[in-house]
mmCIF file of C-alpha atoms and ligand atoms in Angstrom:
data_model
loop_
_atom_site.group_PDB
_atom_site.id
_atom_site.type_symbol
_atom_site.label_atom_id
_atom_site.label_comp_id
_atom_site.label_asym_id
_atom_site.label_seq_id
_atom_site.Cartn_x
_atom_site.Cartn_y
_atom_site.Cartn_z
ATOM 1 C CA MET F 16 26.421 -162.432 59.469
ATOM 2 C CA ASP F 17 24.876 -160.141 58.593
ATOM 3 C CA PHE F 18 26.606 -156.707 58.595
ATOM 4 C CA ARG F 19 24.122 -153.796 57.103
ATOM 5 C CA LEU F 20 21.935 -152.718 59.899
ATOM 6 C CA ALA F 21 17.957 -153.835 59.481
ATOM 7 C CA ALA F 22 15.427 -150.900 58.216
ATOM 8 C CA GLU F 23 13.673 -150.187 61.540
ATOM 9 C CA GLN F 24 17.594 -149.526 62.822
ATOM 10 C CA GLN F 25 18.534 -147.421 59.629
ATOM 11 C CA GLN F 26 15.291 -144.892 60.238
ATOM 12 C CA PHE F 27 16.273 -144.397 63.498
ATOM 13 C CA ARG F 28 19.399 -143.305 63.028
ATOM 14 C CA ASP F 29 18.272 -140.861 59.542
ATOM 15 C CA SER F 30 15.489 -139.394 62.301
ATOM 16 C CA VAL F 31 18.146 -138.594 65.260
ATOM 17 C CA SER F 32 20.995 -137.080 62.391
ATOM 18 C CA ARG F 33 17.667 -135.390 61.420
ATOM 19 C CA PHE F 34 16.676 -134.319 64.695
ATOM 20 C CA SER F 35 20.599 -133.300 65.128
ATOM 21 C CA GLN F 36 21.391 -131.398 61.952
ATOM 22 C CA LYS F 37 18.559 -129.234 62.712
ATOM 23 C CA GLU F 38 18.585 -129.120 66.733
ATOM 24 C CA LEU F 39 22.322 -129.065 67.814
ATOM 25 C CA SER F 40 25.251 -128.955 64.794
ATOM 26 C CA ALA F 41 24.081 -124.947 65.285
ATOM 27 C CA GLY F 42 26.678 -124.108 68.273
ATOM 28 C CA ALA F 43 28.422 -126.844 68.512
ATOM 29 C CA LEU F 44 32.010 -125.730 69.502
ATOM 30 C CA ASP F 45 30.810 -123.255 71.963
ATOM 31 C CA ARG F 46 29.386 -126.851 73.843
ATOM 32 C CA ALA F 47 32.321 -127.712 73.149
ATOM 33 C CA HIS F 48 34.361 -126.168 75.403
ATOM 34 C CA GLY F 49 31.217 -124.876 77.504
ATOM 35 C CA PRO F 50 32.443 -125.564 81.621
ATOM 36 C CA GLY F 51 28.477 -126.570 83.032
ATOM 37 C CA TYR F 52 26.019 -128.930 81.170
ATOM 38 C CA PRO F 53 24.397 -128.244 78.300
ATOM 39 C CA TRP F 54 20.405 -127.835 79.666
ATOM 40 C CA ASP F 55 18.599 -127.339 75.729
ATOM 41 C CA VAL F 56 19.477 -130.182 74.676
ATOM 42 C CA ALA F 57 19.036 -132.352 77.544
ATOM 43 C CA LYS F 58 15.296 -131.453 76.744
ATOM 44 C CA LYS F 59 14.715 -131.869 73.409
ATOM 45 C CA MET F 60 17.035 -135.068 73.770
ATOM 46 C CA ALA F 61 14.292 -136.026 76.346
ATOM 47 C CA LYS F 62 11.055 -134.799 73.904
ATOM 48 C CA GLN F 63 13.221 -136.620 70.643
ATOM 49 C CA GLY F 64 13.400 -140.206 73.649
ATOM 50 C CA LEU F 65 16.742 -140.371 73.510
ATOM 51 C CA LEU F 66 17.259 -140.700 77.535
ATOM 52 C CA GLY F 67 16.268 -143.824 79.016
ATOM 53 C CA ILE F 68 16.097 -145.946 75.259
ATOM 54 C CA THR F 69 17.744 -149.172 76.731
ATOM 55 C CA ILE F 70 15.424 -148.364 79.952
ATOM 56 C CA ALA F 71 12.003 -150.816 79.850
ATOM 57 C CA GLU F 72 9.261 -148.434 79.495
ATOM 58 C CA ALA F 73 7.979 -149.045 82.936
ATOM 59 C CA ASP F 74 10.556 -147.639 84.149
ATOM 60 C CA GLY F 75 9.736 -144.291 81.764
ATOM 61 C CA GLY F 76 12.645 -144.736 78.805
ATOM 62 C CA GLN F 77 12.226 -146.348 75.473
ATOM 63 C CA GLY F 78 12.733 -150.286 75.589
ATOM 64 C CA GLY F 79 15.259 -149.698 73.100
ATOM 65 C CA THR F 80 19.064 -151.387 71.946
ATOM 66 C CA LEU F 81 22.409 -151.128 72.926
ATOM 67 C CA LEU F 82 22.905 -150.492 69.756
ATOM 68 C CA ASP F 83 20.438 -147.808 68.843
ATOM 69 C CA ALA F 84 22.187 -146.193 71.576
ATOM 70 C CA VAL F 85 25.209 -146.116 70.345
ATOM 71 C CA LEU F 86 23.610 -145.477 66.776
ATOM 72 C CA ALA F 87 21.834 -142.301 68.054
ATOM 73 C CA ILE F 88 25.627 -141.536 69.845
ATOM 74 C CA GLU F 89 27.128 -141.426 66.342
ATOM 75 C CA ALA F 90 24.247 -139.638 64.896
ATOM 76 C CA VAL F 91 24.089 -136.851 67.417
ATOM 77 C CA ALA F 92 28.201 -136.171 67.828
ATOM 78 C CA ALA F 93 28.159 -136.168 63.651
ATOM 79 C CA ALA F 94 26.883 -132.627 64.737
ATOM 80 C CA CYS F 95 27.919 -132.042 67.629
ATOM 81 C CA PRO F 96 30.028 -134.503 70.053
ATOM 82 C CA ARG F 97 28.869 -132.808 73.211
ATOM 83 C CA SER F 98 25.940 -133.131 72.815
ATOM 84 C CA ALA F 99 26.260 -136.611 72.345
ATOM 85 C CA ASP F 100 27.677 -136.413 76.192
ATOM 86 C CA VAL F 101 23.777 -136.221 77.240
ATOM 87 C CA ILE F 102 23.151 -139.392 75.529
ATOM 88 C CA GLN F 103 26.106 -141.109 78.326
ATOM 89 C CA ALA F 104 24.529 -139.238 81.127
ATOM 90 C CA GLY F 105 20.521 -140.495 79.536
ATOM 91 C CA ASN F 106 22.093 -144.066 78.712
ATOM 92 C CA PHE F 107 25.387 -145.211 80.565
ATOM 93 C CA GLY F 108 26.265 -145.338 84.045
ATOM 94 C CA PRO F 109 25.092 -144.192 87.002
ATOM 95 C CA ILE F 110 21.209 -143.958 85.095
ATOM 96 C CA ARG F 111 21.720 -147.635 84.577
ATOM 97 C CA VAL F 112 22.776 -148.957 87.211
ATOM 98 C CA LEU F 113 19.799 -147.031 89.787
ATOM 99 C CA ALA F 114 17.353 -148.469 86.656
ATOM 100 C CA GLU F 115 18.821 -152.097 87.160
ATOM 101 C CA TYR F 116 19.652 -152.491 90.969
ATOM 102 C CA GLY F 117 17.011 -149.384 92.626
ATOM 103 C CA SER F 118 13.659 -150.687 94.043
ATOM 104 C CA PRO F 119 10.532 -148.592 93.233
ATOM 105 C CA HIS F 120 12.148 -145.713 96.043
ATOM 106 C CA HIS F 121 15.316 -145.475 94.076
ATOM 107 C CA LYS F 122 13.258 -145.425 90.925
ATOM 108 C CA GLN F 123 11.067 -142.026 91.334
ATOM 109 C CA TYR F 124 14.426 -140.249 90.865
ATOM 110 C CA LEU F 125 14.252 -141.303 87.526
ATOM 111 C CA LYS F 126 11.677 -139.517 86.292
ATOM 112 C CA LYS F 127 13.829 -136.124 86.561
ATOM 113 C CA LEU F 128 16.737 -137.465 84.191
ATOM 114 C CA LEU F 129 14.598 -139.095 82.010
ATOM 115 C CA SER F 130 12.972 -135.075 81.389
ATOM 116 C CA GLY F 131 16.513 -133.739 80.654
ATOM 117 C CA GLU F 132 15.756 -131.683 84.240
ATOM 118 C CA ALA F 133 18.940 -133.411 86.500
ATOM 119 C CA VAL F 134 22.076 -135.700 85.762
ATOM 120 C CA ILE F 135 23.275 -138.224 88.042
ATOM 121 C CA SER F 136 26.337 -138.818 89.037
ATOM 122 C CA VAL F 137 29.032 -141.938 89.982
ATOM 123 C CA GLY F 138 31.696 -140.720 92.759
ATOM 124 C CA MET F 139 33.841 -143.840 92.722
ATOM 125 C CA THR F 140 37.648 -142.358 92.600
ATOM 126 C CA GLU F 141 38.456 -140.677 95.768
ATOM 127 C CA PRO F 142 42.206 -139.129 95.971
ATOM 128 C CA GLU F 143 44.022 -141.917 97.196
ATOM 129 C CA ALA F 144 42.330 -144.722 94.826
ATOM 130 C CA GLY F 145 41.989 -143.482 92.161
ATOM 131 C CA SER F 146 43.121 -147.288 89.269
ATOM 132 C CA ALA F 147 43.001 -148.775 92.705
ATOM 133 C CA VAL F 148 39.463 -148.064 93.160
ATOM 134 C CA THR F 149 38.332 -150.658 95.815
ATOM 135 C CA ASP F 150 41.037 -148.797 98.266
ATOM 136 C CA LEU F 151 37.990 -146.540 98.580
ATOM 137 C CA ALA F 152 38.227 -145.333 102.191
ATOM 138 C CA THR F 153 34.153 -143.543 102.092
ATOM 139 C CA LYS F 154 33.349 -145.291 104.600
ATOM 140 C CA ALA F 155 29.302 -146.241 105.930
ATOM 141 C CA THR F 156 29.190 -146.325 109.995
ATOM 142 C CA ARG F 157 25.476 -147.383 111.184
ATOM 143 C CA ASP F 158 23.476 -145.038 112.710
ATOM 144 C CA GLY F 159 19.768 -145.396 112.825
ATOM 145 C CA LYS F 160 17.303 -146.610 110.516
ATOM 146 C CA GLY F 161 20.394 -146.097 108.484
ATOM 147 C CA TRP F 162 24.116 -144.542 107.160
ATOM 148 C CA ARG F 163 26.519 -142.038 108.593
ATOM 149 C CA ILE F 164 28.844 -141.101 105.443
ATOM 150 C CA SER F 165 32.386 -139.691 105.545
ATOM 151 C CA GLY F 166 34.483 -138.837 102.753
ATOM 152 C CA SER F 167 35.950 -137.494 99.581
ATOM 153 C CA LYS F 168 35.373 -138.051 95.952
ATOM 154 C CA ILE F 169 37.489 -137.223 92.698
ATOM 155 C CA PHE F 170 37.458 -136.756 89.206
ATOM 156 C CA THR F 171 32.986 -137.303 89.794
ATOM 157 C CA THR F 172 31.285 -136.323 86.046
ATOM 158 C CA HIS F 173 28.697 -133.333 86.598
ATOM 159 C CA SER F 174 29.453 -132.867 90.172
ATOM 160 C CA ALA F 175 29.217 -129.287 89.524
ATOM 161 C CA TYR F 176 25.661 -129.545 88.994
ATOM 162 C CA ALA F 177 24.413 -133.367 89.087
ATOM 163 C CA ASP F 178 21.048 -133.130 91.884
ATOM 164 C CA LEU F 179 21.878 -137.133 92.460
ATOM 165 C CA ILE F 180 25.634 -138.410 93.495
ATOM 166 C CA LEU F 181 26.255 -142.765 93.360
ATOM 167 C CA ALA F 182 28.823 -143.266 96.446
ATOM 168 C CA TYR F 183 30.955 -145.818 96.084
ATOM 169 C CA VAL F 184 30.819 -146.789 99.575
ATOM 170 C CA ARG F 185 32.984 -148.902 102.163
ATOM 171 C CA PHE F 186 30.382 -150.525 104.688
ATOM 172 C CA GLY F 187 33.605 -152.755 105.775
ATOM 173 C CA PRO F 188 36.685 -154.070 104.799
ATOM 174 C CA GLY F 189 37.884 -155.348 101.657
ATOM 175 C CA VAL F 190 35.836 -155.844 98.568
ATOM 176 C CA GLY F 191 33.082 -157.307 99.838
ATOM 177 C CA GLY F 192 32.760 -154.190 101.715
ATOM 178 C CA ILE F 193 31.676 -151.620 99.583
ATOM 179 C CA GLY F 194 28.757 -150.946 98.365
ATOM 180 C CA SER F 195 26.876 -147.773 96.795
ATOM 181 C CA VAL F 196 24.020 -145.414 97.671
ATOM 182 C CA LEU F 197 22.343 -142.493 96.844
ATOM 183 C CA ILE F 198 23.376 -139.151 97.698
ATOM 184 C CA GLN F 199 21.694 -135.324 98.072
ATOM 185 C CA LYS F 200 23.332 -133.112 96.749
ATOM 186 C CA ASP F 201 21.361 -131.164 99.407
ATOM 187 C CA LEU F 202 21.970 -133.077 102.582
ATOM 188 C CA SER F 203 23.245 -131.081 105.467
ATOM 189 C CA GLY F 204 26.929 -132.083 104.960
ATOM 190 C CA VAL F 205 27.796 -132.435 101.232
ATOM 191 C CA ARG F 206 29.478 -130.436 100.658
ATOM 192 C CA LEU F 207 31.370 -128.726 96.673
ATOM 193 C CA GLY F 208 34.895 -127.998 97.271
ATOM 194 C CA LYS F 209 37.516 -126.965 95.047
ATOM 195 C CA LYS F 210 36.374 -126.742 91.371
ATOM 196 C CA SER F 211 38.619 -128.154 88.424
ATOM 197 C CA LYS F 212 38.343 -128.451 84.718
ATOM 198 C CA PHE F 213 38.523 -131.071 82.717
ATOM 199 C CA MET F 214 40.676 -130.567 79.743
ATOM 200 C CA SER F 215 38.145 -129.874 77.299
ATOM 201 C CA GLY F 216 36.723 -127.627 79.554
ATOM 202 C CA GLU F 217 33.516 -129.435 81.331
ATOM 203 C CA GLU F 218 33.536 -128.690 85.696
ATOM 204 C CA TRP F 219 33.809 -130.525 88.480
ATOM 205 C CA ALA F 220 33.957 -130.535 91.532
ATOM 206 C CA GLU F 221 35.656 -132.068 94.492
ATOM 207 C CA LEU F 222 32.301 -134.271 96.875
ATOM 208 C CA HIS F 223 32.835 -133.724 100.693
ATOM 209 C CA PHE F 224 30.937 -136.007 102.512
ATOM 210 C CA ASP F 225 31.043 -135.106 106.141
ATOM 211 C CA ASP F 226 28.721 -137.244 108.047
ATOM 212 C CA VAL F 227 25.959 -137.209 105.536
ATOM 213 C CA PHE F 228 23.070 -139.129 106.919
ATOM 214 C CA VAL F 229 21.602 -141.013 104.583
ATOM 215 C CA PRO F 230 18.112 -143.579 105.593
ATOM 216 C CA GLU F 231 18.256 -147.337 105.426
ATOM 217 C CA GLU F 232 15.601 -146.692 101.869
ATOM 218 C CA MET F 233 18.883 -144.907 99.744
ATOM 219 C CA VAL F 234 21.338 -147.394 100.035
ATOM 220 C CA LEU F 235 21.643 -149.391 96.235
ATOM 221 C CA LEU F 236 22.866 -152.302 97.166
ATOM 222 C CA GLY F 237 24.224 -152.894 100.093
ATOM 223 C CA GLU F 238 28.026 -154.951 101.314
ATOM 224 C CA GLY F 239 28.531 -157.104 98.530
ATOM 225 C CA GLY F 240 27.034 -154.915 96.199
ATOM 226 C CA PHE F 241 30.858 -153.615 93.938
ATOM 227 C CA LYS F 242 31.129 -157.349 92.679
ATOM 228 C CA LYS F 243 27.692 -157.278 90.656
ATOM 229 C CA GLN F 244 27.647 -153.666 90.142
ATOM 230 C CA ILE F 245 31.879 -153.434 88.380
ATOM 231 C CA ALA F 246 29.608 -156.391 85.797
ATOM 232 C CA GLY F 247 27.965 -153.483 84.178
ATOM 233 C CA PHE F 248 30.604 -152.526 83.514
ATOM 234 C CA ASN F 249 30.889 -155.124 80.365
ATOM 235 C CA VAL F 250 28.019 -152.648 79.142
ATOM 236 C CA GLU F 251 28.909 -149.147 79.833
ATOM 237 C CA ARG F 252 32.246 -149.383 78.538
ATOM 238 C CA ILE F 253 30.473 -149.203 75.306
ATOM 239 C CA GLY F 254 28.634 -145.762 75.509
ATOM 240 C CA ASN F 255 32.446 -144.293 76.965
ATOM 241 C CA THR F 256 33.684 -146.322 73.296
ATOM 242 C CA ALA F 257 30.878 -145.168 70.557
ATOM 243 C CA ARG F 258 31.693 -140.858 71.753
ATOM 244 C CA SER F 259 35.195 -142.376 71.140
ATOM 245 C CA LEU F 260 34.729 -143.266 68.012
ATOM 246 C CA ALA F 261 31.593 -140.546 66.951
ATOM 247 C CA LEU F 262 35.271 -137.483 67.763
ATOM 248 C CA GLY F 263 37.038 -139.222 65.685
ATOM 249 C CA ARG F 264 35.007 -139.528 63.030
ATOM 250 C CA TYR F 265 33.633 -135.849 63.058
ATOM 251 C CA ALA F 266 37.954 -134.977 62.725
ATOM 252 C CA TYR F 267 38.454 -137.389 60.159
ATOM 253 C CA GLU F 268 34.572 -135.233 58.407
ATOM 254 C CA LYS F 269 35.980 -132.079 58.797
ATOM 255 C CA ALA F 270 39.110 -132.406 58.006
ATOM 256 C CA ARG F 271 37.877 -134.134 55.181
ATOM 257 C CA ALA F 272 36.085 -131.095 54.142
ATOM 258 C CA TRP F 273 39.283 -129.077 55.100
ATOM 259 C CA ALA F 274 41.860 -130.926 52.598
ATOM 260 C CA MET F 275 38.908 -130.670 49.591
ATOM 261 C CA GLU F 276 38.841 -126.967 50.342
ATOM 262 C CA ARG F 277 42.578 -125.771 51.537
ATOM 263 C CA LYS F 278 44.804 -124.988 48.208
ATOM 264 C CA GLN F 279 48.198 -124.912 48.312
ATOM 265 C CA PHE F 280 50.654 -125.394 45.763
ATOM 266 C CA GLY F 281 48.190 -124.078 42.988
ATOM 267 C CA ARG F 282 46.281 -127.576 44.172
ATOM 268 C CA PRO F 283 43.407 -128.760 46.712
ATOM 269 C CA LEU F 284 45.285 -130.287 49.186
ATOM 270 C CA CYS F 285 43.475 -133.752 48.791
ATOM 271 C CA GLU F 286 45.097 -134.331 45.997
ATOM 272 C CA PHE F 287 47.879 -134.848 47.490
ATOM 273 C CA GLN F 288 48.855 -138.336 48.280
ATOM 274 C CA GLY F 289 51.164 -137.644 50.812
ATOM 275 C CA ILE F 290 47.603 -136.173 52.751
ATOM 276 C CA GLN F 291 45.476 -139.505 50.374
ATOM 277 C CA TRP F 292 47.921 -141.929 52.897
ATOM 278 C CA LYS F 293 46.700 -139.903 56.653
ATOM 279 C CA PHE F 294 42.939 -140.433 55.484
ATOM 280 C CA ALA F 295 43.553 -143.893 54.632
ATOM 281 C CA ASP F 296 44.828 -144.368 57.955
ATOM 282 C CA MET F 297 42.252 -142.570 59.427
ATOM 283 C CA LYS F 298 39.156 -144.570 56.960
ATOM 284 C CA VAL F 299 41.120 -148.369 58.322
ATOM 285 C CA LYS F 300 41.392 -146.784 61.645
ATOM 286 C CA LEU F 301 37.768 -146.386 61.684
ATOM 287 C CA ASP F 302 36.528 -148.986 60.152
ATOM 288 C CA ALA F 303 37.755 -151.686 62.093
ATOM 289 C CA GLY F 304 36.912 -149.041 65.694
ATOM 290 C CA GLN F 305 33.073 -149.784 64.461
ATOM 291 C CA LEU F 306 32.679 -153.457 64.207
ATOM 292 C CA LEU F 307 34.186 -154.068 67.522
ATOM 293 C CA LEU F 308 32.293 -151.946 69.171
ATOM 294 C CA TYR F 309 29.129 -153.421 67.208
ATOM 295 C CA ARG F 310 29.827 -156.769 67.872
ATOM 296 C CA ALA F 311 30.177 -156.142 71.024
ATOM 297 C CA ALA F 312 26.624 -153.757 71.850
ATOM 298 C CA ALA F 313 24.402 -156.197 69.782
ATOM 299 C CA ASN F 314 25.820 -158.938 71.159
ATOM 300 C CA ALA F 315 25.872 -157.116 74.330
ATOM 301 C CA ASP F 316 22.107 -156.332 73.116
ATOM 302 C CA ARG F 317 21.574 -161.055 72.901
ATOM 303 C CA GLY F 318 22.217 -160.951 76.619
ATOM 304 C CA MET F 319 26.376 -162.028 76.201
ATOM 305 C CA PRO F 320 27.918 -158.529 77.177
ATOM 306 C CA SER F 321 31.512 -159.591 77.712
ATOM 307 C CA ALA F 322 34.341 -158.249 79.273
ATOM 308 C CA GLU F 323 36.633 -159.619 76.548
ATOM 309 C CA GLU F 324 34.695 -157.891 73.532
ATOM 310 C CA THR F 325 33.448 -154.298 75.353
ATOM 311 C CA SER F 326 37.345 -154.500 76.588
ATOM 312 C CA ILE F 327 38.635 -154.813 73.691
ATOM 313 C CA ALA F 328 36.678 -152.221 71.198
ATOM 314 C CA LYS F 329 36.983 -149.277 74.383
ATOM 315 C CA ALA F 330 41.010 -149.899 73.561
ATOM 316 C CA PHE F 331 40.554 -149.389 70.396
ATOM 317 C CA CYS F 332 37.712 -146.607 69.729
ATOM 318 C CA ASN F 333 39.950 -144.353 72.628
ATOM 319 C CA GLN F 334 42.967 -144.640 70.693
ATOM 320 C CA ALA F 335 41.824 -144.030 67.563
ATOM 321 C CA GLY F 336 39.229 -141.629 68.292
ATOM 322 C CA PHE F 337 42.930 -139.867 69.458
ATOM 323 C CA ASP F 338 45.281 -141.241 66.409
ATOM 324 C CA ILE F 339 42.103 -139.752 64.288
ATOM 325 C CA ALA F 340 41.468 -136.421 65.697
ATOM 326 C CA SER F 341 45.736 -136.142 66.232
ATOM 327 C CA GLU F 342 45.944 -136.391 62.616
ATOM 328 C CA ALA F 343 42.421 -134.785 61.680
ATOM 329 C CA LEU F 344 44.997 -131.963 63.387
ATOM 330 C CA GLN F 345 47.220 -131.888 61.289
ATOM 331 C CA VAL F 346 45.710 -131.797 58.484
ATOM 332 C CA ARG F 347 44.054 -128.014 59.004
ATOM 333 C CA GLY F 348 47.445 -126.883 59.683
ATOM 334 C CA GLY F 349 48.054 -124.040 61.939
ATOM 335 C CA MET F 350 43.591 -123.473 61.715
ATOM 336 C CA GLY F 351 44.676 -127.169 63.784
ATOM 337 C CA TYR F 352 46.135 -125.582 66.339
ATOM 338 C CA SER F 353 43.684 -122.668 66.838
ATOM 339 C CA GLN F 354 40.530 -122.100 68.367
HETATM 340 C C1 FAD I 404 37.572 -136.688 81.605
HETATM 341 C C2 FAD I 404 37.460 -137.173 83.342
HETATM 342 C C3 FAD I 404 35.657 -138.299 84.000
HETATM 343 C C4 FAD I 404 36.542 -139.140 84.783
HETATM 344 N N1 FAD I 404 34.766 -138.717 85.181
HETATM 345 C C5 FAD I 404 34.833 -140.013 86.526
HETATM 346 C C6 FAD I 404 33.342 -139.527 87.369
HETATM 347 O O1 FAD I 404 32.331 -139.418 87.016
HETATM 348 N N2 FAD I 404 33.238 -140.651 88.577
HETATM 349 C C7 FAD I 404 34.749 -141.308 89.034
HETATM 350 O O2 FAD I 404 34.453 -141.551 90.388
HETATM 351 N N3 FAD I 404 36.112 -141.134 88.680
HETATM 352 C C8 FAD I 404 35.744 -140.459 87.244
HETATM 353 N N4 FAD I 404 37.195 -139.549 86.517
HETATM 354 C C9 FAD I 404 38.477 -140.659 87.419
HETATM 355 C C10 FAD I 404 38.914 -142.203 86.206
HETATM 356 O O3 FAD I 404 38.169 -143.093 86.483
HETATM 357 C C11 FAD I 404 40.425 -141.797 87.435
HETATM 358 O O4 FAD I 404 41.560 -140.855 87.561
HETATM 359 C C12 FAD I 404 41.077 -143.214 87.157
HETATM 360 O O5 FAD I 404 41.107 -144.755 87.511
HETATM 361 C C13 FAD I 404 42.069 -143.570 86.953
HETATM 362 O O6 FAD I 404 42.699 -143.482 88.361
HETATM 363 P P1 FAD I 404 43.753 -142.375 89.043
HETATM 364 O O7 FAD I 404 43.391 -140.227 87.463
HETATM 365 O O8 FAD I 404 43.725 -140.975 90.549
HETATM 366 O O9 FAD I 404 45.349 -142.568 88.096
HETATM 367 P P2 FAD I 404 46.679 -143.395 88.800
HETATM 368 O O10 FAD I 404 45.745 -144.878 89.301
HETATM 369 O O11 FAD I 404 47.045 -141.746 89.766
HETATM 370 O O12 FAD I 404 47.287 -142.877 87.385
HETATM 371 C C14 FAD I 404 48.550 -142.761 86.698
HETATM 372 C C15 FAD I 404 49.138 -143.789 86.181
HETATM 373 O O13 FAD I 404 50.008 -144.948 86.366
HETATM 374 C C16 FAD I 404 49.254 -146.108 85.678
HETATM 375 N N5 FAD I 404 48.607 -147.073 86.545
HETATM 376 C C17 FAD I 404 48.472 -146.870 87.937
HETATM 377 N N6 FAD I 404 48.620 -148.403 88.648
HETATM 378 C C18 FAD I 404 49.619 -148.874 88.048
HETATM 379 C C19 FAD I 404 49.781 -149.902 87.788
HETATM 380 N N7 FAD I 404 49.219 -151.254 88.545
HETATM 381 N N8 FAD I 404 50.607 -150.836 86.891
HETATM 382 C C20 FAD I 404 51.319 -150.014 85.647
HETATM 383 N N9 FAD I 404 50.699 -148.732 85.956
HETATM 384 C C21 FAD I 404 49.913 -148.666 86.354
HETATM 385 C C22 FAD I 404 48.069 -145.460 85.732
HETATM 386 O O14 FAD I 404 47.336 -146.217 84.427
HETATM 387 C C23 FAD I 404 48.522 -143.572 85.341
HETATM 388 O O15 FAD I 404 48.782 -143.335 83.822
HETATM 389 C C24 FAD I 404 37.059 -139.093 85.289
HETATM 390 C C25 FAD I 404 38.415 -138.787 83.927
HETATM 391 C C26 FAD I 404 39.034 -138.505 83.234
HETATM 392 C C27 FAD I 404 39.801 -137.990 84.056
#
């Protein structure tokens, strides 16, 4: 067992750090609160080879590892947390599903996604199917050489501006009746409903499919596909895990810099033991989370993606990121509660 990164991983992380500090740190706060997608960042990342890190070179990706993608998220988030979402969109979630299960016809969409010109959404959640996602009711009905899709999706990340939606639909009853289709946003019958914002300020819109015709070749996984696809979530959790922890690290570093600069009672805050305890607790969580994350990613790269390891890492790092951000706010005092 060796807890150090290999020389080439270290070099990769250093090069992404240099790129991020130079290109992304300016404007990080504006991006964090912006409603739209940072397309300028996406294009820069495409040029830098940061989209499709884990996608095969034959499909236009970089042929790298999951751990490489995690290192990229960490390095980018250290300069601009919102930009790490772009790495997520270009490496995890629906883009990976498309690359993994797609036919050559489906994979033609990868080109625009990997060049940072377009983004793909995944529509699973519906008004009546949240945690109970297998209750989803969006229906696919046979129509000649294709399917008619009817139903609504909510909370779909990137829905306000994505060109393409990977929609989970029901071909038949039960879990076995669920599969997925690729739906272009400009098709007749696709309608954006009410817009809303996540807490970050990022916009999403209700998606309505009113009898949308989807040709057979746009079915990604037909009946029975849900079970196959859900196994892929062992890997998808890793990206989310990395972002949560990276956000915690960003908050930690900001609070640390502040504690060394801000003076009260004639001394910098960092000299008070009560503040030092906070940083000790934060650092323990950051290190523990990083070990869980690297274990999950490294084992998945060795062909052992584990539901248990990725879930433990995700549960821990999501909570750690939240706790650390909250403590960092406290260290910043009134500043922590101001924009
Ligand atoms: C930032 C963000 C981005 C998202 N992006 C996407 C996306 O791109 N695509 C997509 O399809 N969806 C997306 N979602 C939706 C997300 O997957 C759902 O919010 C999630 O599945 C929960 O569903 P719900 O919000 O309807 O909550 P509910 O299912 O209504 O749950 C409400 C509360 O009840 C609890 N609860 C539910 N069932 C049980 C139970 N059996 N026992 C105990 N407690 C229970 C839940 O834990 C939760 O605390 C996103 C959500 C967020 C917040």
